[in-house]
C-alpha cells in the first residue's frame, strides 16, 4: 500500500493532523496500537487554548466544541487561605480558554474521520518504521496476524511518550532533557456541580489541589499525592475529605461530593527531545515532549506542532516548497520550551516540595502575593496561560 503521509498514533495529535491533511487533499493513513474504545477511555486534561479551538474548527471538527465548550476568562488562585482571581481576558485583551475534555475532542476527531470515510487502522501490532533517512520511508505492522507494509513520502510520529517513532531514532541523533517531580496527581472525575464557575488552583499546607470541571454537572478534581500512593487505596471518602481540608471556608461550604466515575494517579514530568525532525520522520505532541499538567499545556502543544506540520506538508505538496519542513523543528521547539518553562514555573509555585523546607514555602507565598498584586506579574501569567500566539517571536 502507498500513501503520502503515514501517521503513527490516533491520539489528538495524529487525528488532528489526519483531518487537516485530508482537508488539503493530502492522503494519509493513521495506525493506532490500541482499539478506538481504549483511546476514548483515557481521561486527560481539558483546557483548550484559543489556538487549539481554532484548529479544531479549521479541521471541521469543532461544532460540538462551539456548542458545549465552556469559555473561561479567568481563574482563581487559593493560597494562605484566601482566593484571588486572575482576570485573564481583561489582562490579555479578551483572550480566553475553553474547558472541553480531551476525550471529547478525540471523539469529535474520530467522528469527523469516519464521516469523511477515512481509514484508521486500530489494533495495529508491532508497528515499525524504516528508511526515514532515505527517500522512500516505510511503515510495517501486523493486523489480525498478517503483516502489512505502507510506503510513503513522510512519517508523522504522533505516538505519544511511549511510542515507537522517537525510539527508532539512533541515540546519537537525538538529545533529551528531563525533570521528574517528586509527587503525582490523584485525579477524580465525578458527576457533581463544579466548586466554582472558574478553575481554582490551590496552594495549601497539605499540598496542591485543583478544582476543574468538564460541564456544569461534571467536575474534575486533583490532589498532589506521594508517588508511592495507589489510586485503589484512596476511597472516595478519603479523597473528598482531603480535598475539603485543602480548601478555603467558602469552598468547603460549596463543595458537592459524590461517587467517583474515574480515579487515577499520574506522575509529573517535564521532557523534551531535540530535534523533532529526522529526515522524513517528524515527531509531534507527546512523542517529542511532556509537560507536567499544571496549566494543561500538553494537548495545546500537540495541537500547535500539528498546525506547523500540516502547514509545512501542505506547502510541500501545493507549492513545491520545503521551507516549512526545514524550519518545523526549530519553530516547534521555541514554542515547546516556552510552555515547558511556564508549566515548570506553575508547578513549582503551587506544590509542596518537602525538600525545600520552610524557606521554600515562604518564597512561594511571597511570589504568589506578588503575582496577584502586580499587574505585570498577573499579565505575564495570563498571557502564558491563555497561550502565546503561534507567530510569537522565536529568538
Ligand atoms: N504504534 C501505534 N500507535 C501507538 C504506538 C505504536 N507503537 N505507541 C503509541 N501509540 C498510540 C497510543 O496508543 C496513543 O493512542 O499513539 C497515541 C498517542 O496519543 P497521546 O498519548 O494522546 O499523544 P498525543 O496525540 O501527542 O496527544 C497529546 O497527551 O500530553 C497529553 O494530555 C496531553 O493532550 C495531550 C496529549
Ligand atoms: C483538567 O480539567 O483536567 C485540568 C485543567 C487545568 C489544568 C490541568 C488539568 O491545569
Coordinates of C-alpha atoms and ligand atoms in Angstrom, one line a residue:
X1 CA 0.0 0.0 0.0
X2 CA 1.1 3.6 -0.7
X3 CA 0.1 6.9 0.9
X4 CA 1.6 10.3 1.2
X5 CA 1.8 10.6 5.0
X6 CA 1.8 7.7 7.4
X7 CA 0.6 8.9 10.8
X8 CA 1.6 6.7 13.7
X9 CA -0.8 7.2 16.7
X10 CA -4.5 8.1 16.8
X11 CA -4.4 10.4 19.9
X12 CA -5.4 14.0 19.4
X13 CA -2.2 14.9 17.5
X14 CA -2.5 12.1 14.9
X15 CA -6.2 12.6 14.4
X16 CA -6.0 16.3 14.1
X17 CA -3.1 16.0 11.6
X18 CA -5.1 13.5 9.6
X19 CA -8.1 15.8 9.4
X20 CA -6.1 18.9 8.4
X21 CA -4.2 16.9 5.7
X22 CA -7.5 15.4 4.4
X23 CA -9.0 18.9 4.0
X24 CA -6.0 19.9 2.0
X25 CA -6.3 16.9 -0.3
X26 CA -3.3 15.0 1.1
X27 CA -3.7 11.3 1.6
X28 CA -2.8 9.8 5.0
X29 CA -3.2 6.6 6.8
X30 CA -3.4 6.5 10.6
X31 CA -2.1 3.5 12.5
X32 CA -3.0 3.0 16.2
X33 CA -1.8 0.3 18.6
X34 CA -4.9 0.3 20.7
X35 CA -8.6 0.0 20.0
X36 CA -10.8 3.1 19.5
X37 CA -12.6 2.4 22.8
X38 CA -9.3 2.2 24.7
X39 CA -8.2 5.6 23.2
X40 CA -11.5 7.1 24.3
X41 CA -11.2 5.6 27.7
X42 CA -8.2 7.7 28.6
X43 CA -9.0 10.7 30.8
X44 CA -6.7 13.6 30.2
X45 CA -6.7 17.4 30.8
X46 CA -9.5 19.5 29.3
X47 CA -8.4 23.1 28.8
X48 CA -8.0 24.4 25.2
X49 CA -6.1 27.5 24.2
X50 CA -7.7 29.6 21.5
X51 CA -5.1 28.3 19.0
X52 CA -6.4 24.8 19.7
X53 CA -10.0 25.7 19.4
X54 CA -9.4 27.5 16.1
X55 CA -7.6 24.5 14.8
X56 CA -10.4 22.1 15.6
X57 CA -12.8 24.4 13.8
X58 CA -10.4 24.6 10.8
X59 CA -10.4 20.7 10.9
X60 CA -14.2 20.8 10.6
X61 CA -14.5 19.0 13.9
X62 CA -15.3 22.0 16.1
X63 CA -19.2 22.2 16.0
X64 CA -19.8 20.4 19.3
X65 CA -16.9 22.3 21.0
X66 CA -18.5 25.5 19.9
X67 CA -21.9 24.4 21.3
X68 CA -20.7 22.7 24.6
X69 CA -17.3 24.2 25.4
X70 CA -17.2 26.4 28.5
X71 CA -15.4 29.7 27.9
X72 CA -13.3 30.9 30.8
X73 CA -11.9 34.4 31.0
X74 CA -10.3 34.0 34.4
X75 CA -9.0 31.6 37.1
X76 CA -8.7 31.6 40.8
X77 CA -5.6 31.1 42.9
X78 CA -6.1 30.0 46.5
X79 CA -3.2 30.4 48.9
X80 CA -2.8 31.3 52.6
X81 CA -6.5 30.6 53.0
X82 CA -7.8 33.2 50.5
X83 CA -8.8 33.2 46.9
X84 CA -7.6 35.7 44.3
X85 CA -8.9 36.0 40.7
X86 CA -6.6 36.4 37.7
X87 CA -8.6 38.3 35.1
X88 CA -7.1 36.6 32.0
X89 CA -9.4 38.2 29.5
X90 CA -9.1 41.7 31.0
X91 CA -5.3 41.4 31.1
X92 CA -4.8 39.9 27.6
X93 CA -7.3 42.0 25.6
X94 CA -10.1 39.4 25.6
X95 CA -8.3 36.1 25.2
X96 CA -9.8 33.1 27.0
X97 CA -9.5 29.3 27.3
X98 CA -12.2 26.7 26.7
X99 CA -13.0 23.9 29.0
X100 CA -13.6 20.8 26.9
X101 CA -12.4 17.3 27.7
X102 CA -9.6 15.9 25.6
X103 CA -11.7 12.7 25.4
X104 CA -14.5 14.8 23.7
X105 CA -12.0 16.4 21.3
X106 CA -10.7 12.9 20.4
X107 CA -14.2 11.7 19.9
X108 CA -15.1 14.6 17.6
X109 CA -12.0 14.0 15.5
X110 CA -12.7 10.3 15.3
X111 CA -16.3 11.0 14.1
X112 CA -15.1 13.5 11.5
X113 CA -12.6 11.0 10.2
X114 CA -15.2 8.3 10.0
X115 CA -17.7 10.7 8.3
X116 CA -15.1 11.5 5.7
X117 CA -14.7 7.8 5.0
X118 CA -11.0 7.8 6.0
X119 CA -9.3 4.7 7.5
X120 CA -7.7 4.4 10.8
X121 CA -6.1 1.0 11.5
X122 CA -6.8 0.3 15.1
X123 CA -5.1 -2.6 16.9
X124 CA -2.1 -2.3 14.6
X125 CA 0.5 -4.5 16.3
X126 CA 4.3 -4.2 16.2
X127 CA 4.4 -1.0 14.2
X128 CA 7.9 -0.4 12.9
X129 CA 9.3 2.5 10.8
X130 CA 12.1 2.1 8.2
X131 CA 14.3 4.2 5.9
X132 CA 13.1 7.6 7.1
X133 CA 16.6 8.9 6.5
X134 CA 16.3 7.9 2.8
X135 CA 13.9 8.9 0.1
X136 CA 11.4 6.1 0.5
X137 CA 10.2 5.6 4.1
X138 CA 8.2 2.6 5.0
X139 CA 6.0 1.5 7.9
X140 CA 5.3 -2.1 8.7
X141 CA 2.7 -3.5 11.1
X142 CA 0.6 -6.6 11.8
X143 CA -3.1 -6.7 11.8
X144 CA -5.1 -9.9 12.6
X145 CA -1.9 -11.9 12.2
X146 CA -1.0 -10.6 8.7
X147 CA 2.0 -8.4 8.0
X148 CA 1.4 -5.1 6.1
X149 CA 3.7 -2.6 4.6
X150 CA 3.0 1.1 3.7
X151 CA 5.4 3.1 1.6
X152 CA 5.0 6.8 2.0
X153 CA 6.7 10.2 1.5
X154 CA 6.7 11.2 5.2
X155 CA 6.1 9.6 8.6
X156 CA 4.4 11.6 11.3
X157 CA 5.3 10.3 14.8
X158 CA 2.2 11.1 16.8
X159 CA 2.6 8.1 19.0
X160 CA 3.0 9.6 22.4
X161 CA 5.7 9.4 25.0
X162 CA 6.0 5.5 24.9
X163 CA 5.7 5.3 21.1
X164 CA 7.9 3.6 18.6
X165 CA 8.9 6.6 16.5
X166 CA 11.2 8.5 18.8
X167 CA 12.6 5.2 20.0
X168 CA 13.6 4.3 16.4
X169 CA 15.9 7.3 16.1
X170 CA 19.6 6.5 16.7
X171 CA 20.7 7.7 20.1
X172 CA 23.5 9.8 18.5
X173 CA 20.9 11.8 16.6
X174 CA 18.7 12.9 19.4
X175 CA 19.2 14.8 22.7
X176 CA 16.7 14.6 25.6
X177 CA 16.1 16.8 28.6
X178 CA 14.1 15.6 31.6
X179 CA 12.9 16.6 35.0
X180 CA 10.9 14.2 37.2
X181 CA 8.9 15.7 40.1
X182 CA 8.7 14.0 43.5
X183 CA 4.9 13.7 43.6
X184 CA 1.9 12.8 41.5
X185 CA -1.6 14.0 40.8
X186 CA -4.5 11.9 42.1
X187 CA -7.5 12.7 39.8
X188 CA -11.2 12.1 40.3
X189 CA -14.0 12.6 37.9
X190 CA -17.5 12.9 39.4
X191 CA -21.0 13.9 38.3
X192 CA -21.3 16.8 40.8
X193 CA -21.5 20.5 40.0
X194 CA -18.1 22.3 40.0
X195 CA -16.9 24.2 43.0
X196 CA -16.8 27.5 41.2
X197 CA -17.6 29.0 37.8
X198 CA -13.8 29.1 37.1
X199 CA -10.9 26.8 37.8
X200 CA -9.4 27.0 41.3
X201 CA -5.7 26.2 41.7
X202 CA -4.9 25.6 45.4
X203 CA -1.6 26.0 47.2
X204 CA -2.2 24.7 50.7
X205 CA 0.0 23.5 53.6
X206 CA -1.2 19.9 52.8
X207 CA -0.2 20.2 49.1
X208 CA -1.6 21.3 45.8
X209 CA -5.2 20.8 44.7
X210 CA -7.1 21.7 41.5
X211 CA -10.8 22.2 41.2
X212 CA -11.7 21.8 37.5
X213 CA -14.7 20.7 35.5
X214 CA -16.0 19.2 32.3
X215 CA -19.5 20.7 32.4
X216 CA -22.0 22.4 34.8
X217 CA -22.7 18.9 36.1
X218 CA -19.4 17.1 35.9
X219 CA -16.3 18.0 37.9
X220 CA -12.6 17.1 37.7
X221 CA -10.6 17.4 40.9
X222 CA -6.9 16.7 41.6
X223 CA -4.8 16.3 44.7
X224 CA -1.0 16.3 45.0
X225 CA 0.0 12.9 46.4
X226 CA 3.1 10.9 47.1
X227 CA 4.3 8.8 44.2
X228 CA 4.1 5.7 46.4
X229 CA 0.3 6.1 46.7
X230 CA -2.0 3.8 44.7
X231 CA -5.3 5.1 43.4
X232 CA -7.2 2.0 44.6
X233 CA -6.1 2.7 48.2
X234 CA -7.8 6.1 48.1
X235 CA -11.5 5.7 48.9
X236 CA -13.9 8.3 47.6
X237 CA -14.4 9.4 51.2
X238 CA -10.7 9.8 51.8
X239 CA -10.4 11.8 48.6
X240 CA -13.2 14.3 49.4
X241 CA -12.0 14.5 53.0
X242 CA -8.5 15.5 51.9
X243 CA -9.8 18.0 49.2
X244 CA -12.1 19.6 51.9
X245 CA -9.0 20.2 54.1
X246 CA -7.1 21.9 51.3
X247 CA -9.9 24.4 50.5
X248 CA -11.0 27.8 52.0
X249 CA -14.1 28.0 54.2
X250 CA -16.3 29.2 51.3
X251 CA -15.0 26.3 49.1
X252 CA -15.7 23.8 51.9
X253 CA -19.2 25.0 52.1
X254 CA -19.8 24.8 48.3
X255 CA -18.0 21.5 47.7
X256 CA -20.5 18.9 46.5
X257 CA -19.2 15.3 46.7
X258 CA -20.4 12.1 45.0
X259 CA -19.3 8.8 43.7
X260 CA -16.2 8.9 41.5
X261 CA -16.5 7.8 37.9
X262 CA -12.8 7.6 37.5
X263 CA -9.8 7.7 39.8
X264 CA -6.1 7.6 38.8
X265 CA -2.7 8.8 39.7
X266 CA -0.4 10.5 37.1
X267 CA 3.2 11.2 37.7
X268 CA 4.6 14.6 36.8
X269 CA 7.4 15.0 34.3
X270 CA 9.0 17.6 32.1
X271 CA 10.6 16.1 29.0
X272 CA 11.9 17.4 25.6
X273 CA 13.5 15.6 22.7
X274 CA 15.6 17.6 20.2
X275 CA 15.3 17.9 17.3
X276 CA 11.8 17.0 16.2
X277 CA 12.7 16.1 12.6
X278 CA 14.9 13.2 11.4
X279 CA 14.9 13.1 7.6
X280 CA 11.4 12.2 6.5
X281 CA 10.3 11.5 10.1
X282 CA 8.5 14.3 12.1
X283 CA 7.7 14.0 15.7
X284 CA 4.6 15.8 17.1
X285 CA 2.9 16.0 20.5
X286 CA 3.8 13.8 23.4
X287 CA 6.2 11.8 21.2
X288 CA 8.5 14.7 21.5
X289 CA 7.7 16.5 24.7
X290 CA 5.9 16.1 28.0
X291 CA 4.8 18.9 30.4
X292 CA 3.5 18.5 34.0
X293 CA -0.2 19.0 33.9
X294 CA -0.3 22.3 35.9
X295 CA -1.6 24.7 33.3
X296 CA -2.8 22.0 30.9
X297 CA -0.3 22.7 28.1
X298 CA 0.1 19.1 26.8
X299 CA -2.8 19.0 24.4
X300 CA -2.2 22.6 23.3
X301 CA 1.4 21.9 22.4
X302 CA 0.4 18.8 20.5
X303 CA -2.0 21.0 18.5
X304 CA 0.5 23.7 17.7
X305 CA 3.0 21.1 16.5
X306 CA 0.3 19.7 14.2
X307 CA -0.5 23.2 12.9
X308 CA 3.1 23.8 12.0
X309 CA 3.5 20.3 10.5
X310 CA 0.3 20.4 8.4
X311 CA 1.1 23.8 7.1
X312 CA 4.6 22.6 6.1
X313 CA 3.3 19.5 4.4
X314 CA 0.6 21.5 2.5
X315 CA 3.4 23.9 1.4
X316 CA 5.4 20.9 0.2
X317 CA 2.7 19.4 -1.9
X318 CA 0.9 22.5 -3.1
X319 CA 3.8 25.0 -3.5
X320 CA 6.6 22.5 -4.0
X321 CA 8.5 24.3 -1.2
X322 CA 10.3 22.6 1.7
X323 CA 10.8 25.8 3.6
X324 CA 8.3 24.9 6.3
X325 CA 9.6 21.4 6.7
X326 CA 13.1 22.9 7.1
X327 CA 12.0 25.1 10.0
X328 CA 9.5 22.8 11.6
X329 CA 11.7 21.5 14.4
X330 CA 13.1 24.9 15.4
X331 CA 9.7 26.6 15.3
X332 CA 8.1 23.9 17.4
X333 CA 10.9 23.7 19.9
X334 CA 10.8 27.5 20.5
X335 CA 7.1 27.2 21.5
X336 CA 7.7 23.9 23.4
X337 CA 10.4 25.4 25.6
X338 CA 8.2 28.4 26.5
X339 CA 5.4 26.1 27.6
X340 CA 7.9 23.8 29.4
X341 CA 9.1 26.9 31.3
X342 CA 5.6 28.0 32.2
X343 CA 4.4 24.5 33.3
X344 CA 7.6 24.0 35.4
X345 CA 7.1 27.5 36.9
X346 CA 3.4 27.0 37.7
X347 CA 4.1 23.5 39.1
X348 CA 7.0 24.9 41.3
X349 CA 4.8 27.7 42.6
X350 CA 1.8 25.6 43.6
X351 CA 3.1 22.3 45.0
X352 CA 4.6 21.4 48.3
X353 CA 8.3 20.4 47.9
X354 CA 9.3 18.9 51.2
X355 CA 13.0 19.2 50.3
X356 CA 12.6 23.0 50.0
X357 CA 11.6 23.3 53.6
X358 CA 10.0 26.3 55.3
X359 CA 12.2 28.7 53.3
X360 CA 10.8 27.4 50.1
X361 CA 7.3 27.8 51.4
X362 CA 7.9 31.4 52.3
X363 CA 9.3 32.1 48.9
X364 CA 6.2 30.6 47.3
X365 CA 3.9 32.7 49.4
X366 CA 6.0 35.9 48.5
X367 CA 5.8 35.0 44.8
X368 CA 2.0 34.3 45.0
X369 CA 1.4 37.6 46.8
X370 CA 3.5 39.4 44.2
X371 CA 1.7 37.6 41.4
X372 CA -1.8 38.7 42.4
X373 CA -0.9 42.2 43.4
X374 CA 1.3 43.1 40.4
X375 CA -0.4 43.8 37.1
X376 CA 2.8 43.0 35.3
X377 CA 3.2 39.6 37.0
X378 CA -0.5 38.8 36.5
X379 CA -0.3 39.7 32.9
X380 CA 2.8 37.5 32.4
X381 CA 0.9 34.6 33.9
X382 CA -2.3 35.3 31.9
X383 CA -0.6 35.6 28.5
X384 CA 1.1 32.2 29.0
X385 CA -2.0 30.6 30.5
X386 CA -4.2 31.6 27.5
X387 CA -1.4 30.6 25.2
X388 CA 1.2 32.6 23.3
X389 CA 0.3 33.3 19.7
X390 CA 1.5 30.9 17.0
X391 CA 3.7 33.5 15.5
X392 CA 5.3 34.6 18.8
X393 CA 9.0 35.5 18.3
X394 CA 11.4 32.6 18.1
X395 CA 14.6 34.3 19.1
Ligands
LIG1 N1 2.0 2.1 17.3 C1 0.9 2.7 17.0 N2 0.3 3.6 17.9 C2 1.0 3.8 19.0 C3 2.2 3.2 19.3 C4 2.7 2.3 18.4 N3 3.9 1.7 18.6 N4 2.6 3.7 20.5 C5 1.7 4.5 21.0 N5 0.7 4.6 20.1 C6 -0.5 5.4 20.2 C7 -1.1 5.4 21.6 O1 -1.9 4.3 21.9 C8 -1.9 6.7 21.6 O2 -3.3 6.5 21.2 O3 -0.3 6.8 19.9 C9 -1.2 7.6 20.6 C10 -0.6 8.8 21.2 O4 -1.6 9.6 21.8 P1 -1.3 10.5 23.0 O5 -0.5 9.8 24.0 O6 -2.7 11.1 23.4 O7 -0.4 11.7 22.5 P2 -0.7 13.0 21.5 O8 -1.7 12.6 20.5 O9 0.6 13.6 21.2 O10 -1.6 14.0 22.5 C11 -1.0 14.8 23.4 O11 -1.3 13.8 25.6 O12 0.1 15.3 26.9 C12 -1.0 14.6 26.8 O13 -3.0 15.2 27.6 C13 -1.9 15.6 26.9 O14 -3.4 16.1 25.5 C14 -2.1 15.9 25.5 C15 -1.9 14.7 24.7
LIG2 C1 -8.4 19.3 33.9 O1 -9.5 19.7 33.8 O2 -8.1 18.1 33.8 C2 -7.2 20.2 34.0 C3 -7.5 21.6 34.0 C4 -6.4 22.5 34.2 C5 -5.2 22.0 34.4 C6 -4.9 20.7 34.5 C7 -6.0 19.8 34.3 O3 -4.2 22.9 34.7

